[in-house]
């Protein structure tokens, strides 16, 4: 993500809800030029295709080597977004699923906003497929139309006589066929159509079927790249020592022992605690263990889990906001001959993935590149831009 | 200080603190990032590698303890059971986020390399130290059975 463009604002839950009504207003971002500096993909490295490339919109690139690269504006967190997104686009494109690869889109709210959230690129609330459904279908359908037009032009036959199956355009009468890759050069010179006839759902070949996940192989041989695996030349590793209580702050700290650990470069106080910066993880870890911190617990959360549960029970007994009102439920329950009651309790659940929360930042005089397992790329982009004053 | 051992079939000498956990020696010094860091306390299994064929937690294993021994990481899996496990993982679409799966595969492979026809109890015992935040456990179990079936002679 390169943070030299746009500003994004932090969405609130209310904003999400308010903007959820805009899903229907979909504008296809066809015509944008893809300036792809090769982005890493969690589904494995994608080699830039040699020769000509057909990139009719922000979501698709077809190489002369027949590679079909779908650019995913949503984050793959294990929920299958990459596979779902690729399925929808590949369906309307009639691509060969075996040639489909997925690449992460850069942070760019103009091209890659979540249409359910407004001007924010983000993944959450089960919105990925719903908001991008028509956008991806049109992206695939328009590309398919252009490939057909390219074949019609090359063979001097009517488009209506052409069919497409698994990435091959056929002209049955003329006994000719051509792969997408061979049509890339001609297709790239054609205009993007304004509208396109999408498939009748009864003709779907991929949507609604069990399509193999695009990321299964890379996640079974250790090649899938996570934030923790990003290694840059001269990169330093920082580990944070956080307070043992929520809301506690640093009163004072002694970094002498931490700084004596070989490989430790610096110790810095940050809003959430103290960071140890070192040349390797192990040095940073030893440095962090050697920190001597006195915490200020005066504003910290000190209630126990049991006390919190008691508070939840008390709140649960209070009148709540009615979601819907029909009849006189209170009276009906009072008069009921048989009453059933049950209570369900569950503890605080950390929204914690297996990969420890981490981020890699490459900062230069005029750019900030971030790798992180986050859900809202353009919010991070906006925050970083504000922080660094870009 | 340097430590010599066999890493994925190759004689390797790593110049690093002998107290450094094998995990970080493998990831940062040898440059093999397939083995993951989850908890650093041998509680999650994400860092599982093989030491002389046995599944161990590399995050709590000092580099010095592997001197002269054989270490295999996800990048070096080559045995027939290992290939069967990886093929079953892909075929049954086991991974979701994928972060724990290197460790899961290393534990499953160590199991099948010593016990080619594991029972449910054998699988439970071999895999109980590997946790998965996406809860792919039922597919992991099915994939281990599928891998075992595929290498049956």
XYZ file of C-alpha atoms in Angstrom, chain A:
390
model
C 0.000 0.000 0.000
C 1.525 3.281 -0.981
C 0.196 6.163 1.002
C 0.742 9.104 -1.270
C -2.854 9.414 -2.371
C -6.293 10.166 -1.028
C -7.546 10.609 2.474
C -9.726 8.166 4.248
C -11.700 8.627 7.407
C -12.162 6.097 10.134
C -15.556 4.514 9.673
C -17.867 4.121 12.599
C -20.335 1.311 12.900
C -23.078 3.858 12.302
C -21.439 4.936 9.033
C -21.317 1.312 7.918
C -24.992 0.939 8.640
C -25.886 4.222 6.972
C -23.931 3.455 3.838
C -25.179 -0.116 3.617
C -28.072 1.260 1.601
C -25.760 2.315 -1.219
C -24.962 -1.222 -2.364
C -27.238 -0.844 -5.343
C -25.392 2.193 -6.672
C -22.535 0.436 -8.390
C -20.186 2.129 -10.771
C -17.701 -0.015 -12.604
C -14.237 1.441 -12.543
C -13.372 0.294 -16.016
C -10.897 2.490 -17.816
C -8.488 2.930 -14.946
C -4.982 2.143 -15.895
C -3.403 -0.556 -13.811
C 0.083 0.577 -12.996
C 0.824 -2.609 -11.105
C 4.081 -2.496 -9.281
C 4.118 -6.218 -8.584
C 2.081 -6.728 -5.442
C 2.628 -9.722 -3.286
C -0.240 -12.147 -3.107
C -1.018 -14.302 -0.106
C -1.909 -17.041 -2.519
C 1.683 -17.219 -3.650
C 4.034 -15.262 -5.823
C 2.584 -14.200 -9.131
C 5.181 -13.757 -11.817
C 4.465 -10.788 -14.043
C 3.450 -12.247 -17.367
C 5.875 -11.825 -20.197
C 4.904 -9.948 -23.334
C 1.654 -8.131 -23.897
C -0.882 -7.690 -21.138
C -4.611 -7.048 -21.382
C -5.799 -5.051 -18.382
C -9.272 -3.797 -19.274
C -10.176 -2.780 -15.735
C -8.916 -2.526 -12.182
C -9.791 -6.128 -11.387
C -8.229 -8.136 -14.150
C -5.048 -8.722 -16.080
C -4.631 -11.336 -18.791
C -1.141 -12.140 -20.005
C -0.025 -13.396 -23.397
C 1.011 -16.527 -21.472
C -2.729 -17.146 -20.821
C -2.403 -16.255 -17.156
C -5.564 -14.709 -15.728
C -4.803 -12.554 -12.707
C -7.741 -11.362 -10.666
C -6.976 -8.348 -8.495
C -8.800 -8.707 -5.192
C -9.855 -5.519 -3.442
C -10.786 -7.544 -0.380
C -8.514 -9.152 2.170
C -8.125 -12.920 2.378
C -8.295 -13.815 6.062
C -9.139 -17.458 5.626
C -12.781 -16.763 4.851
C -12.222 -17.538 1.173
C -12.572 -14.024 -0.251
C -9.870 -14.553 -2.891
C -11.545 -17.697 -4.160
C -15.013 -16.144 -4.120
C -13.927 -12.989 -5.912
C -12.026 -14.948 -8.555
C -14.983 -17.285 -9.041
C -17.384 -14.460 -9.856
C -15.051 -12.723 -12.302
C -13.870 -15.973 -13.922
C -17.485 -17.055 -14.396
C -18.404 -14.106 -16.610
C -15.015 -14.249 -18.326
C -15.346 -17.992 -19.018
C -11.776 -18.374 -17.859
C -9.954 -21.637 -17.338
C -10.049 -21.953 -13.529
C -6.671 -23.698 -13.523
C -5.067 -20.522 -14.955
C -6.686 -18.116 -12.508
C -4.428 -16.474 -9.921
C -5.319 -13.849 -7.355
C -3.310 -10.808 -6.437
C -3.957 -8.318 -3.649
C -5.087 -4.886 -4.827
C -3.158 -1.868 -3.589
C -4.855 0.503 -1.141
C -6.895 2.824 -3.322
C -10.360 3.904 -2.266
C -11.082 5.366 -5.720
C -10.822 2.002 -7.453
C -11.218 -0.507 -4.680
C -13.762 0.857 -2.193
C -16.079 -1.559 -0.464
C -19.334 -0.364 -2.021
C -21.188 -1.257 1.161
C -18.948 1.035 3.245
C -18.710 4.108 1.046
C -15.296 5.545 0.210
C -13.355 2.979 2.189
C -11.485 -0.083 1.049
C -12.142 -2.692 3.643
C -13.241 -6.212 4.353
C -15.695 -7.121 7.075
C -19.257 -7.745 8.104
C -19.707 -10.446 5.446
C -19.859 -7.709 2.799
C -17.099 -8.763 0.377
C -19.126 -10.877 -2.010
C -22.337 -8.880 -1.739
C -20.793 -5.492 -2.531
C -18.571 -6.673 -5.356
C -20.913 -9.160 -7.026
C -22.078 -6.963 -9.925
C -18.755 -5.116 -10.144
C -16.841 -8.369 -10.669
C -19.392 -9.870 -13.020
C -19.286 -6.770 -15.218
C -15.483 -6.692 -15.088
C -15.345 -10.298 -16.285
C -18.173 -9.896 -18.796
C -16.708 -6.797 -20.422
C -13.283 -8.391 -20.723
C -14.892 -11.444 -22.312
C -16.745 -9.210 -24.777
C -13.478 -7.524 -25.739
C -11.703 -10.845 -26.245
C -14.590 -11.976 -28.452
C -14.415 -8.722 -30.401
C -10.684 -9.257 -30.839
C -11.211 -12.769 -32.214
C -13.993 -11.512 -34.530
C -11.670 -8.823 -35.819
C -8.745 -11.174 -36.384
C -10.821 -13.864 -38.098
C -13.219 -11.447 -39.843
C -16.287 -13.291 -38.574
C -19.413 -12.061 -36.731
C -19.094 -11.997 -32.925
C -22.392 -13.893 -32.699
C -20.728 -16.971 -34.206
C -18.136 -17.164 -31.441
C -18.247 -19.139 -28.205
C -15.908 -19.245 -25.222
C -15.026 -22.146 -23.037
C -12.318 -22.343 -20.362
C -10.233 -19.537 -21.719
C -10.494 -20.547 -25.384
C -12.497 -18.629 -27.984
C -14.017 -20.930 -30.624
C -15.408 -20.308 -34.084
C -17.081 -23.632 -34.861
C -18.001 -22.862 -38.468
C -14.478 -21.787 -39.360
C -12.952 -24.535 -37.216
C -10.781 -21.952 -35.505
C -9.930 -21.395 -31.897
C -7.640 -19.170 -29.917
C -6.553 -18.901 -26.309
C -7.133 -15.680 -24.373
C -3.389 -15.095 -24.342
C -3.157 -15.055 -28.134
C -5.896 -12.404 -28.297
C -4.441 -10.129 -25.646
C -2.640 -7.758 -28.021
C -5.674 -7.159 -30.234
C -8.108 -6.946 -27.302
C -5.987 -4.361 -25.509
C -6.444 -1.948 -28.430
C -10.254 -2.199 -28.433
C -12.645 0.115 -26.579
C -14.205 -1.065 -23.315
C -17.935 -1.611 -23.938
C -20.388 0.561 -21.984
C -22.687 -2.300 -21.182
C -22.482 -6.043 -21.361
C -24.978 -8.873 -21.358
C -24.313 -10.924 -18.232
C -25.018 -14.631 -17.995
C -28.321 -16.134 -17.036
C -27.619 -17.795 -13.668
C -28.758 -21.126 -15.082
C -25.655 -21.050 -17.278
C -23.202 -20.603 -14.401
C -20.343 -23.091 -14.486
C -18.294 -21.900 -11.496
C -20.672 -19.894 -9.298
C -22.624 -22.220 -7.063
C -20.201 -25.087 -7.631
C -17.413 -26.272 -5.397
C -14.427 -24.462 -6.836
C -10.991 -25.365 -5.411
C -9.543 -22.635 -3.206
C -6.879 -20.593 -4.973
C -4.710 -20.449 -1.852
C -4.721 -24.099 -0.706
C -1.401 -25.131 -2.286
C 0.647 -22.170 -1.054
C -0.794 -22.661 2.424
C 0.208 -26.330 2.377
C 3.868 -25.957 1.401
C 4.961 -22.974 3.460
C 5.206 -20.521 0.549
C 2.144 -18.398 1.435
C 3.468 -15.077 2.646
C 2.220 -13.510 5.857
C 3.214 -10.140 7.299
C 5.700 -11.841 9.602
C 7.470 -13.262 6.541
C 8.165 -9.910 4.883
C 11.922 -9.362 5.044
C 13.390 -6.113 3.748
C 17.076 -5.201 3.539
C 18.220 -3.543 6.750
C 14.862 -4.127 8.398
C 14.712 -3.677 12.166
C 12.354 -5.574 14.468
C 10.412 -3.806 17.206
C 8.598 -5.608 20.001
C 6.181 -3.838 22.298
C 5.917 -4.317 26.013
C 2.306 -3.561 26.839
C 0.880 -2.926 30.290
C -0.536 -5.920 32.161
C -3.832 -4.061 32.653
C -6.019 -2.363 30.044
C -5.617 1.386 30.277
C -2.432 1.361 32.368
C 0.325 3.701 31.241
C 4.075 3.895 31.644
C 5.070 5.736 34.827
C 8.792 5.225 34.314
C 11.157 2.709 32.779
C 14.799 1.729 32.873
C 16.214 0.623 29.533
C 19.791 0.003 30.685
C 19.600 -3.799 30.686
C 17.611 -3.882 27.433
C 20.142 -1.682 25.657
C 22.937 -3.980 26.836
C 21.485 -6.908 24.854
C 23.557 -7.444 21.694
C 21.536 -6.400 18.676
C 19.240 -3.989 20.515
C 19.365 -0.620 18.767
C 16.919 1.567 20.626
C 14.248 1.628 23.331
C 11.328 3.999 22.796
C 8.276 4.861 24.845
C 5.110 4.678 22.732
C 1.462 5.410 23.662
C 0.763 1.750 24.456
C 3.940 0.941 26.347
C 7.616 0.607 25.558
C 9.103 -0.630 22.276
C 12.458 -2.353 21.913
C 14.005 -1.980 18.468
C 16.621 -4.519 17.432
C 18.354 -6.160 14.498
C 16.526 -9.472 14.972
C 13.435 -10.836 16.667
C 15.491 -12.737 19.233
C 17.469 -9.649 20.222
C 14.256 -7.622 20.486
C 12.644 -10.342 22.583
C 15.584 -10.548 24.981
C 15.640 -6.767 25.163
C 11.950 -6.610 25.945
C 12.334 -9.244 28.673
C 15.098 -7.096 30.189
C 12.960 -3.938 30.382
C 12.243 -2.585 33.801
C 8.931 -0.729 33.689
C 6.863 0.845 36.416
C 3.224 1.056 35.338
C 0.648 3.638 36.357
C -2.503 1.636 37.063
C -4.597 4.577 38.298
C -6.794 4.675 35.186
C -6.595 0.989 34.361
C -9.449 -1.497 34.213
C -9.195 -3.499 37.421
C -12.459 -5.414 37.530
C -12.198 -9.195 37.465
C -13.934 -11.404 34.894
C -16.473 -12.343 37.585
C -17.146 -8.682 38.339
C -17.614 -7.938 34.643
C -20.061 -10.821 34.303
C -22.053 -9.525 37.279
C -22.207 -6.141 35.564
C -23.354 -7.747 32.290
C -26.122 -9.586 34.169
C -27.249 -6.353 35.788
C -27.335 -4.603 32.405
C -29.171 -7.508 30.806
C -31.982 -6.999 33.307
C -32.423 -3.353 32.320
C -34.970 -2.325 29.672
C -33.247 -2.350 26.297
C -33.777 -0.621 22.967
C -36.681 -2.309 21.181
C -35.698 -3.642 17.761
C -39.326 -4.329 16.851
C -42.598 -3.935 18.679
C -45.630 -6.051 17.964
C -48.562 -6.612 20.284
C -48.031 -6.636 24.040
C -45.204 -9.092 24.553
C -44.709 -8.255 28.213
C -48.336 -9.040 29.033
C -48.368 -12.139 26.821
C -45.348 -13.554 28.606
C -46.921 -12.737 31.955
C -50.106 -14.593 31.016
C -48.402 -17.577 29.404
C -49.293 -20.929 30.880
C -45.844 -22.336 30.173
C -42.716 -20.291 30.502
C -39.252 -21.244 29.271
C -36.198 -19.308 30.269
C -32.546 -19.783 29.483
C -29.487 -17.646 29.910
C -26.379 -17.793 27.785
C -23.072 -16.498 28.973
C -19.752 -16.374 27.231
C -16.505 -14.784 28.301
C -14.655 -11.934 26.665
C -13.410 -13.272 23.341
C -10.211 -11.817 21.957
C -10.421 -10.975 18.238
C -6.997 -12.524 17.961
C -5.619 -14.343 14.931
C -2.866 -16.978 15.162
C -0.331 -14.601 13.665
C 0.592 -12.124 16.373
C -0.538 -8.616 15.430
C 2.276 -7.207 13.365
C 3.077 -4.792 10.605
C 5.995 -3.987 8.356
C 6.546 -0.366 7.399
C 8.953 0.941 4.785
C 9.280 4.660 5.199
C 11.021 6.999 2.795
C 11.052 10.776 2.480
C 7.855 10.796 0.456
C 6.219 7.406 0.827
C 5.151 4.878 3.389
C 4.558 1.289 2.397
C 2.720 -0.922 4.857
C 2.269 -4.675 5.075
C -0.224 -5.702 7.722
C -2.929 -8.231 8.423
C -5.530 -5.525 8.620
C -9.102 -5.229 7.382
C -9.248 -1.565 6.306
C -6.357 -0.708 4.029
C -7.369 2.829 3.163
C -8.021 3.707 6.817
C -4.434 2.708 7.597
C -3.379 4.627 4.516
C -5.152 7.769 5.721
C -3.813 7.421 9.262
C -0.251 6.945 8.031
C -0.572 9.890 5.649
C -1.838 12.146 8.430
C 0.816 10.960 10.847
C 3.689 11.548 8.438
C 2.178 14.680 6.940
C 2.014 13.512 3.325
